[in-house]
Coordinates of C-alpha atoms and ligand atoms in Angstrom, one line a residue:
M1 CA -45.3 -86.0 -8.6
T2 CA -42.1 -84.0 -9.0
L3 CA -41.0 -82.3 -12.2
W4 CA -38.4 -85.1 -12.6
S5 CA -40.5 -88.1 -11.7
G6 CA -39.8 -89.7 -15.1
R7 CA -36.6 -91.4 -14.0
F8 CA -37.4 -92.1 -10.4
T9 CA -39.2 -95.1 -8.8
S10 CA -39.9 -93.8 -5.3
S11 CA -40.7 -90.4 -4.0
M12 CA -38.4 -88.2 -1.9
D13 CA -37.9 -89.0 1.8
A14 CA -39.6 -86.5 4.1
T15 CA -36.3 -85.4 5.7
L16 CA -34.8 -84.7 2.3
W17 CA -37.9 -82.8 1.4
E18 CA -37.6 -80.6 4.5
L19 CA -34.0 -80.1 3.9
S20 CA -34.3 -79.2 0.2
E21 CA -37.5 -77.2 0.0
S22 CA -36.9 -73.5 -0.3
F23 CA -40.4 -72.1 -0.9
S24 CA -40.7 -71.2 2.7
F25 CA -38.1 -68.5 2.2
D26 CA -37.8 -68.0 -1.5
Q27 CA -41.4 -67.1 -2.2
V28 CA -40.4 -63.4 -1.7
L29 CA -38.9 -63.8 -5.2
Y30 CA -42.2 -64.3 -6.9
A31 CA -42.4 -60.9 -8.7
H32 CA -38.9 -61.1 -10.0
D33 CA -39.3 -64.7 -11.0
I34 CA -42.4 -63.9 -13.0
E35 CA -40.7 -60.9 -14.6
G36 CA -38.0 -63.2 -15.8
S37 CA -40.4 -65.8 -17.0
K38 CA -42.4 -63.3 -19.0
A39 CA -39.2 -62.2 -20.8
H40 CA -38.4 -65.9 -21.3
V41 CA -41.8 -66.5 -22.9
D42 CA -41.4 -63.6 -25.2
G43 CA -38.0 -65.0 -26.2
L44 CA -39.6 -68.4 -26.9
V45 CA -42.1 -66.7 -29.2
R46 CA -39.4 -64.8 -31.1
A47 CA -37.5 -68.1 -31.4
G48 CA -40.6 -69.8 -33.0
L49 CA -40.8 -72.2 -30.1
L50 CA -44.1 -70.9 -29.0
E51 CA -47.0 -69.6 -31.1
A52 CA -47.8 -65.9 -30.5
G53 CA -51.2 -66.9 -29.0
E54 CA -49.5 -69.4 -26.7
G55 CA -47.1 -66.7 -25.6
E56 CA -49.9 -64.3 -24.8
L57 CA -51.7 -66.9 -22.8
L58 CA -48.6 -67.7 -20.8
V59 CA -47.8 -64.1 -20.1
S60 CA -51.4 -63.3 -18.9
T61 CA -51.4 -66.5 -16.8
L62 CA -48.1 -65.4 -15.2
D63 CA -49.7 -62.1 -14.4
Q64 CA -52.6 -63.9 -12.9
V65 CA -50.3 -65.9 -10.7
R66 CA -48.5 -62.7 -9.6
G67 CA -51.9 -61.3 -8.7
E68 CA -52.5 -64.3 -6.4
F69 CA -49.3 -63.7 -4.6
E70 CA -49.9 -60.0 -4.3
R71 CA -53.3 -60.6 -2.8
G72 CA -52.0 -63.3 -0.5
E73 CA -54.2 -65.8 -2.2
F74 CA -51.6 -68.1 -3.7
I75 CA -52.0 -71.6 -2.3
R76 CA -48.9 -73.7 -2.1
A77 CA -49.2 -77.3 -3.4
A78 CA -47.5 -80.1 -1.5
S79 CA -45.2 -80.6 -4.5
D80 CA -44.0 -77.0 -4.7
E81 CA -40.4 -77.3 -3.7
D82 CA -39.3 -73.7 -4.5
I83 CA -40.8 -70.6 -5.9
H84 CA -39.9 -71.5 -9.5
M85 CA -41.7 -74.8 -9.4
A86 CA -44.7 -73.3 -7.6
I87 CA -45.2 -70.7 -10.3
E88 CA -44.8 -73.2 -13.1
R89 CA -47.2 -75.6 -11.5
R90 CA -49.8 -72.9 -10.9
A91 CA -49.4 -71.4 -14.4
T92 CA -49.8 -74.9 -15.9
E93 CA -53.0 -75.4 -13.9
L94 CA -54.4 -72.1 -15.1
A95 CA -53.2 -72.1 -18.7
G96 CA -53.6 -75.8 -19.5
A97 CA -51.5 -77.7 -22.0
V98 CA -49.3 -74.8 -23.0
G99 CA -48.0 -74.6 -19.5
A100 CA -45.9 -77.6 -20.4
K101 CA -43.9 -75.4 -22.8
L102 CA -42.9 -72.7 -20.3
H103 CA -39.7 -74.3 -19.2
T104 CA -38.5 -74.9 -22.8
S105 CA -34.7 -74.2 -23.2
R106 CA -34.6 -73.2 -19.5
S107 CA -33.3 -74.8 -16.3
R108 CA -34.0 -73.7 -12.8
N109 CA -30.3 -73.0 -12.7
D110 CA -30.3 -70.1 -15.2
Q111 CA -33.8 -69.2 -13.9
V112 CA -32.8 -68.8 -10.3
A113 CA -29.7 -66.9 -11.2
T114 CA -31.7 -64.5 -13.3
T115 CA -34.4 -64.1 -10.6
L116 CA -31.9 -63.5 -7.9
R117 CA -30.1 -60.9 -10.0
L118 CA -33.3 -59.0 -10.6
F119 CA -34.2 -59.1 -6.9
T120 CA -30.7 -58.0 -5.8
R121 CA -30.6 -55.2 -8.4
D122 CA -33.8 -53.7 -6.9
A123 CA -32.7 -54.4 -3.3
V124 CA -29.4 -52.6 -3.9
T125 CA -31.2 -49.6 -5.3
E126 CA -33.6 -49.4 -2.4
I127 CA -30.7 -49.6 0.2
A128 CA -28.8 -46.9 -1.7
R129 CA -31.9 -44.7 -1.6
S130 CA -32.3 -45.2 2.2
A131 CA -28.7 -44.5 2.8
L132 CA -29.0 -41.2 1.0
R133 CA -32.0 -40.4 3.3
L134 CA -29.7 -41.0 6.3
V135 CA -27.1 -38.7 4.7
D136 CA -29.8 -36.0 4.4
A137 CA -30.7 -36.5 8.1
L138 CA -27.1 -36.0 9.1
V139 CA -26.8 -32.9 7.0
Y140 CA -30.1 -31.7 8.5
V141 CA -28.8 -32.1 12.1
G142 CA -25.6 -30.3 11.2
A143 CA -27.5 -27.4 9.6
A144 CA -30.0 -27.1 12.4
N145 CA -27.0 -26.7 14.8
A146 CA -24.8 -24.7 12.4
D147 CA -22.5 -23.1 14.9
A148 CA -22.4 -25.9 17.4
Y149 CA -19.1 -27.6 18.1
L150 CA -17.7 -30.4 20.2
P151 CA -14.3 -31.9 20.9
G152 CA -13.0 -34.1 18.2
Y153 CA -11.4 -37.2 19.7
T154 CA -8.5 -39.5 19.0
H155 CA -8.1 -42.6 21.2
L156 CA -11.4 -41.3 22.7
Q157 CA -9.2 -38.5 24.3
R158 CA -10.2 -34.9 23.6
A159 CA -8.0 -33.8 20.7
Q160 CA -9.2 -30.6 18.8
P161 CA -12.5 -28.8 18.5
V162 CA -14.7 -29.6 15.5
L163 CA -18.0 -28.3 14.2
L164 CA -20.9 -30.7 14.8
S165 CA -21.7 -30.5 11.1
H166 CA -18.1 -31.5 10.3
H167 CA -18.3 -34.4 12.7
L168 CA -21.6 -35.7 11.2
N169 CA -20.4 -35.1 7.7
A170 CA -17.6 -37.5 8.4
H171 CA -20.3 -40.2 8.7
A172 CA -22.1 -38.8 5.7
W173 CA -19.0 -39.3 3.6
S174 CA -18.7 -42.9 4.6
L175 CA -22.3 -43.5 3.7
L176 CA -21.8 -41.8 0.3
R177 CA -19.0 -44.3 -0.4
D178 CA -21.4 -47.1 0.6
V179 CA -23.9 -45.8 -1.9
D180 CA -21.2 -45.5 -4.6
R181 CA -20.1 -49.1 -3.9
L182 CA -23.7 -50.5 -4.0
L183 CA -24.2 -48.8 -7.4
D184 CA -20.9 -50.1 -8.7
A185 CA -22.0 -53.6 -7.6
R186 CA -25.3 -53.1 -9.3
T187 CA -23.5 -52.3 -12.6
R188 CA -21.4 -55.4 -12.4
M189 CA -24.3 -57.7 -11.5
N190 CA -26.4 -56.4 -14.4
V191 CA -25.6 -59.3 -16.7
S192 CA -28.3 -61.8 -17.6
P193 CA -27.8 -65.5 -17.1
L194 CA -31.0 -66.4 -18.8
G195 CA -30.4 -68.8 -21.7
A196 CA -27.5 -70.6 -20.0
G197 CA -29.8 -73.5 -19.3
A198 CA -28.6 -76.1 -16.8
L199 CA -25.0 -75.2 -17.5
A200 CA -24.1 -75.6 -21.2
G201 CA -26.7 -73.5 -23.1
T202 CA -29.2 -75.2 -25.4
S203 CA -29.6 -76.7 -28.8
L204 CA -32.8 -74.6 -29.3
P205 CA -32.5 -71.3 -31.3
I206 CA -32.8 -68.7 -28.4
D207 CA -31.4 -65.2 -28.2
P208 CA -30.0 -64.5 -24.7
A209 CA -29.1 -60.9 -25.7
A210 CA -32.7 -60.1 -26.5
T211 CA -34.1 -61.5 -23.2
A212 CA -31.3 -59.6 -21.4
A213 CA -32.3 -56.4 -23.0
A214 CA -36.0 -57.0 -22.3
L215 CA -35.1 -57.4 -18.6
G216 CA -33.0 -54.2 -18.5
F217 CA -29.7 -56.0 -18.2
G218 CA -26.7 -54.4 -19.7
S219 CA -25.6 -57.6 -21.5
A220 CA -26.1 -61.3 -21.5
F221 CA -23.6 -63.9 -20.1
A222 CA -20.6 -64.8 -22.1
N223 CA -20.1 -68.2 -20.5
S224 CA -23.0 -70.5 -19.6
M225 CA -21.1 -72.3 -16.8
D226 CA -20.1 -69.0 -15.2
A227 CA -23.7 -67.7 -15.6
V228 CA -25.3 -70.4 -13.5
S229 CA -22.6 -70.8 -10.9
D230 CA -21.6 -67.1 -10.3
R231 CA -22.8 -65.6 -7.0
D232 CA -20.2 -62.8 -6.9
F233 CA -23.1 -60.4 -7.0
V234 CA -24.5 -61.8 -3.8
A235 CA -21.1 -61.8 -2.1
E236 CA -20.5 -58.2 -3.2
T237 CA -23.9 -57.1 -2.0
L238 CA -23.4 -58.8 1.3
F239 CA -20.0 -57.1 1.7
D240 CA -21.4 -53.7 0.8
I241 CA -24.2 -54.2 3.3
A242 CA -21.8 -55.5 5.9
L243 CA -19.6 -52.4 5.5
L244 CA -22.5 -50.1 5.6
G245 CA -23.6 -52.0 8.7
V246 CA -20.2 -51.5 10.3
H247 CA -20.5 -47.7 9.6
L248 CA -24.0 -47.7 11.2
S249 CA -22.6 -49.6 14.1
R250 CA -19.9 -47.0 14.7
M251 CA -22.6 -44.3 14.5
G252 CA -24.7 -46.2 16.9
E253 CA -21.8 -46.6 19.4
E254 CA -21.3 -42.8 19.2
L255 CA -24.9 -42.1 19.9
V256 CA -24.8 -44.4 22.9
L257 CA -21.8 -42.4 24.2
W258 CA -23.3 -39.0 23.4
T259 CA -26.6 -39.8 25.1
S260 CA -25.0 -41.2 28.3
A261 CA -25.0 -38.9 31.4
E262 CA -21.2 -39.0 31.2
F263 CA -21.0 -37.3 27.8
N264 CA -24.5 -35.6 27.8
F265 CA -23.9 -34.2 24.3
A266 CA -27.2 -35.3 22.8
R267 CA -30.7 -36.5 23.5
L268 CA -32.8 -38.7 21.2
G269 CA -36.5 -38.0 20.9
D270 CA -38.9 -40.0 23.1
D271 CA -40.2 -41.7 19.9
F272 CA -36.7 -43.1 19.3
T273 CA -35.8 -44.3 22.9
T274 CA -37.1 -46.9 25.2
G275 CA -37.8 -47.1 28.9
S276 CA -36.9 -49.7 31.5
S277 CA -39.3 -52.3 32.8
M278 CA -37.8 -51.8 36.3
L279 CA -36.0 -48.4 36.6
P280 CA -38.4 -45.5 36.2
Q281 CA -35.7 -43.0 35.3
K282 CA -34.2 -44.8 32.4
K283 CA -34.3 -43.5 28.8
N284 CA -32.3 -45.9 26.7
S285 CA -30.8 -45.5 23.2
D286 CA -31.8 -48.9 22.0
V287 CA -32.0 -47.8 18.4
A288 CA -28.3 -47.0 18.5
E289 CA -27.5 -50.3 20.3
L290 CA -29.4 -52.3 17.7
A291 CA -27.7 -50.5 14.9
R292 CA -24.4 -51.6 16.6
G293 CA -25.7 -55.1 17.3
K294 CA -27.0 -55.8 13.8
A295 CA -23.5 -55.4 12.3
G296 CA -22.7 -58.9 13.8
R297 CA -25.3 -60.7 11.7
L298 CA -24.5 -58.6 8.6
V299 CA -20.8 -59.7 8.8
G300 CA -21.9 -63.2 9.6
N301 CA -24.1 -63.4 6.5
L302 CA -21.2 -62.3 4.4
T303 CA -18.8 -64.9 5.9
G304 CA -21.4 -67.6 5.7
L305 CA -21.9 -67.1 2.0
L306 CA -18.2 -66.9 1.2
V307 CA -17.5 -70.2 3.1
M308 CA -20.5 -71.8 1.3
L309 CA -19.0 -70.8 -2.1
K310 CA -15.4 -71.6 -1.6
G311 CA -15.4 -75.4 -2.4
L312 CA -17.9 -75.6 -5.1
P313 CA -16.9 -77.2 -8.4
L314 CA -18.4 -75.8 -11.6
A315 CA -21.2 -75.4 -12.4
Y316 CA -24.5 -75.3 -10.4
N317 CA -24.6 -77.1 -7.0
R318 CA -27.4 -77.2 -4.6
D319 CA -25.3 -75.5 -2.0
L320 CA -26.1 -72.4 -3.9
Q321 CA -29.6 -72.4 -2.6
E322 CA -28.0 -71.3 0.6
D323 CA -27.3 -67.9 -0.9
K324 CA -30.8 -66.7 -0.3
E325 CA -31.4 -66.5 3.4
P326 CA -28.3 -64.5 4.2
L327 CA -29.1 -62.1 1.3
F328 CA -32.7 -61.7 2.4
D329 CA -31.7 -61.3 6.0
S330 CA -29.1 -58.6 5.3
V331 CA -31.4 -56.7 3.0
R332 CA -34.2 -56.7 5.5
H333 CA -32.1 -55.7 8.5
I334 CA -30.0 -53.0 6.8
N335 CA -33.2 -51.4 5.6
L336 CA -34.7 -51.5 9.1
V337 CA -31.5 -50.0 10.6
L338 CA -31.2 -47.3 8.0
A339 CA -34.8 -46.1 8.4
A340 CA -34.6 -46.2 12.2
M341 CA -31.3 -44.4 12.4
T342 CA -32.6 -41.7 10.0
G343 CA -35.5 -41.1 12.3
A344 CA -33.2 -41.2 15.4
Y345 CA -30.9 -38.5 14.0
R346 CA -33.8 -36.3 13.0
S347 CA -35.1 -36.6 16.5
L348 CA -31.8 -35.6 18.0
T349 CA -31.3 -32.6 20.3
F350 CA -27.7 -31.5 20.5
N351 CA -26.6 -30.2 23.9
A352 CA -24.3 -27.5 22.6
V353 CA -23.6 -26.0 26.0
V354 CA -22.1 -29.1 27.3
A355 CA -20.3 -30.2 24.2
Q356 CA -18.8 -26.7 23.6
A357 CA -17.7 -26.5 27.2
A358 CA -15.8 -29.8 26.7
A359 CA -14.4 -28.5 23.4
N360 CA -13.2 -25.3 25.2
D361 CA -10.9 -27.4 27.4
P362 CA -7.8 -25.3 27.5
Y363 CA -5.5 -28.2 26.7
L364 CA -7.1 -28.3 23.2
V365 CA -5.4 -25.0 22.5
A366 CA -1.9 -26.5 22.9
I367 CA -1.5 -27.3 19.3
D368 CA -2.6 -23.8 18.3
I369 CA 0.1 -22.3 20.5
A370 CA 2.6 -24.6 18.8
E371 CA 1.4 -23.6 15.4
K372 CA 1.6 -19.9 16.3
L373 CA 5.2 -20.5 17.2
V374 CA 5.7 -22.2 13.8
E375 CA 4.2 -19.1 12.1
E376 CA 6.8 -17.1 14.0
G377 CA 9.5 -19.2 12.5
L378 CA 10.2 -21.9 15.1
P379 CA 10.6 -25.5 13.7
F380 CA 7.5 -27.5 14.7
R381 CA 9.4 -30.1 16.8
Q382 CA 10.9 -27.4 19.0
A383 CA 7.5 -25.7 19.3
H384 CA 5.9 -29.0 20.3
E385 CA 8.5 -29.6 22.9
M386 CA 8.1 -26.1 24.4
V387 CA 4.3 -26.3 24.6
G388 CA 4.6 -29.9 25.9
K389 CA 6.6 -28.6 28.8
L390 CA 3.9 -26.0 29.6
V391 CA 1.3 -28.7 29.5
G392 CA 3.4 -30.7 31.9
Q393 CA 3.7 -27.8 34.3
S394 CA -0.1 -27.4 34.3
V395 CA -0.7 -31.1 34.9
S396 CA 1.9 -31.4 37.7
S397 CA 1.0 -28.2 39.5
G398 CA -2.8 -28.5 39.0
V399 CA -2.8 -24.9 37.7
D400 CA -5.2 -24.4 34.8
F401 CA -3.3 -24.5 31.4
L402 CA -4.8 -21.1 30.5
Q403 CA -3.3 -19.5 33.6
V404 CA 0.1 -21.2 33.1
V405 CA 0.3 -19.7 29.6
G406 CA -1.0 -16.3 30.7
Q407 CA 1.5 -16.1 33.6
D408 CA 4.5 -17.0 31.4
P409 CA 5.9 -13.8 29.8
Q410 CA 7.2 -15.9 26.9
F411 CA 3.7 -17.2 26.1
A412 CA 1.2 -14.6 27.5
R413 CA 0.6 -13.2 24.1
F414 CA -1.2 -16.5 23.1
S415 CA -3.9 -16.0 25.8
V416 CA -6.3 -14.8 23.1
L417 CA -6.2 -18.3 21.6
F418 CA -8.2 -19.6 24.6
E419 CA -11.3 -17.5 23.8
P420 CA -14.2 -19.9 23.3
G421 CA -14.3 -21.0 19.6
A422 CA -11.0 -19.3 18.7
A423 CA -9.2 -22.6 18.1
L424 CA -12.1 -23.9 16.0
R425 CA -12.1 -20.8 13.8
R426 CA -8.4 -21.2 13.2
R427 CA -9.0 -24.6 11.5
Q428 CA -9.3 -23.2 7.9
S429 CA -7.2 -25.6 5.8
P430 CA -9.2 -27.4 3.0
G431 CA -11.4 -30.0 4.5
A432 CA -10.7 -28.8 8.1
S433 CA -13.2 -28.7 11.0
G434 CA -13.7 -24.9 11.3
P435 CA -16.5 -22.7 9.9
L436 CA -14.5 -21.2 7.1
A437 CA -13.8 -24.5 5.5
S438 CA -17.2 -25.9 6.1
Q439 CA -19.1 -24.3 3.2
A440 CA -16.8 -25.8 0.6
Q441 CA -17.2 -29.2 2.2
A442 CA -21.0 -28.8 2.3
N443 CA -21.0 -27.9 -1.4
R444 CA -18.9 -30.8 -2.3
L445 CA -21.0 -33.2 -0.3
A446 CA -24.1 -31.9 -1.9
T447 CA -22.6 -32.4 -5.4
T448 CA -21.5 -35.9 -4.6
R449 CA -24.9 -36.8 -3.2
E450 CA -26.7 -35.4 -6.3
A451 CA -24.4 -37.4 -8.6
L452 CA -25.2 -40.6 -6.7
E453 CA -28.9 -39.8 -6.6
A454 CA -28.8 -39.3 -10.4
R455 CA -27.4 -42.9 -10.7
L456 CA -30.2 -44.4 -8.7
Ligands
LIG1 N1 -34.2 -73.6 -5.4 C1 -33.0 -73.8 -6.1 C2 -32.0 -72.7 -5.7 O1 -32.3 -71.9 -5.1 C3 -33.3 -73.6 -7.6 C4 -32.4 -74.3 -8.5 C5 -32.6 -75.7 -8.4 N2 -31.8 -76.4 -9.3 C6 -31.5 -77.7 -9.3 N3 -30.7 -78.2 -10.2 N4 -31.9 -78.4 -8.3 O2 -30.8 -72.9 -6.1

């Protein structure tokens, strides 16, 4: 018997049942659903719709049901279509007649919207916390190799030398923005839909603001139809996760490059690499490749949700049940990738000898010569042209750029710029890649990180 059997003469076809059941995936919402139901029960007591004793019995019964889930003892009944019906069915079995009052002034429409907001609010906090751990790992690797530097690239062509910490901090800053975005989304989603009913509120004397406060929401809904049909919070969360996933994918791509024999800038620990079933010499950076690969599904989950939402008339439509799997999937996979990448970075050995040799490529000093000429009063375009000609001479003659400069009486005084690390040390402008600017950046990063941590 279904909860709505009153107006039906035959039961649901098996194919519709299979299509519409969601317990198989929404049971992970049990704790948040029970949290919402307990606040709802307290609200019914305050509204005089339940006796105090009835409320107490329902609350303790709901806790009992939660215990069954926690211990893996909950047994699904054939009629349990989704987590909400399963919990109500079981609570009614345990509490007896009063169970029939649990759903007073409530619909699954405002219930599921409430439950999912509570779930997403916690999920976002957890992801933000994990992202900060990855920031810490990046900072740790930078600090453990404080003087190490490498070529910075544009177009994947060597461009200018950068400190390793500067390079890794570039990723850290993008992660800090991700955390900021997640916490912003959390603030926006922190509005309670409970009390909106099916779509139009209720004739019963409930107080949505009070249940909202009890659940830690910043406010209650202003419009009951918006409350039950809004899934912006899912879309925003999926976007924030997708973008975070894109950042992790770029970091993964970089680790794949760095750990290749061609770059040989870094090695990952054995505990964060895999071997080959056939080739004995292989040590593969699968962790980085999976970080890169997961971005596809994270972006897919976002686009799937947006497409599902785009044609829906107000207010609740069953299509909305399709919000859950992409959300659960993205939350699960981003947490996996964040944890694995954190471990991978902490296991990283940076090959400073190789990376610095690449960064000491004489051509990377070309801009420093041009900037020296600017210091001496030459317009930059002229300086660029002159140094460009020198580079051209070196390229066409095959003579090392350092030698070309040293042998030209007009430029020989710039030979000192080719000393290893000299070009790096010259990068002192605010936010630049050299050691003198790096402390200010490190301080700013730490302050930003602390401010975000305080918001968790
Ligand atoms: N399992 C449903 C969902 O996730 C709960 C809401 C069902 N509401 C309804 N009117 N059938 O959306």
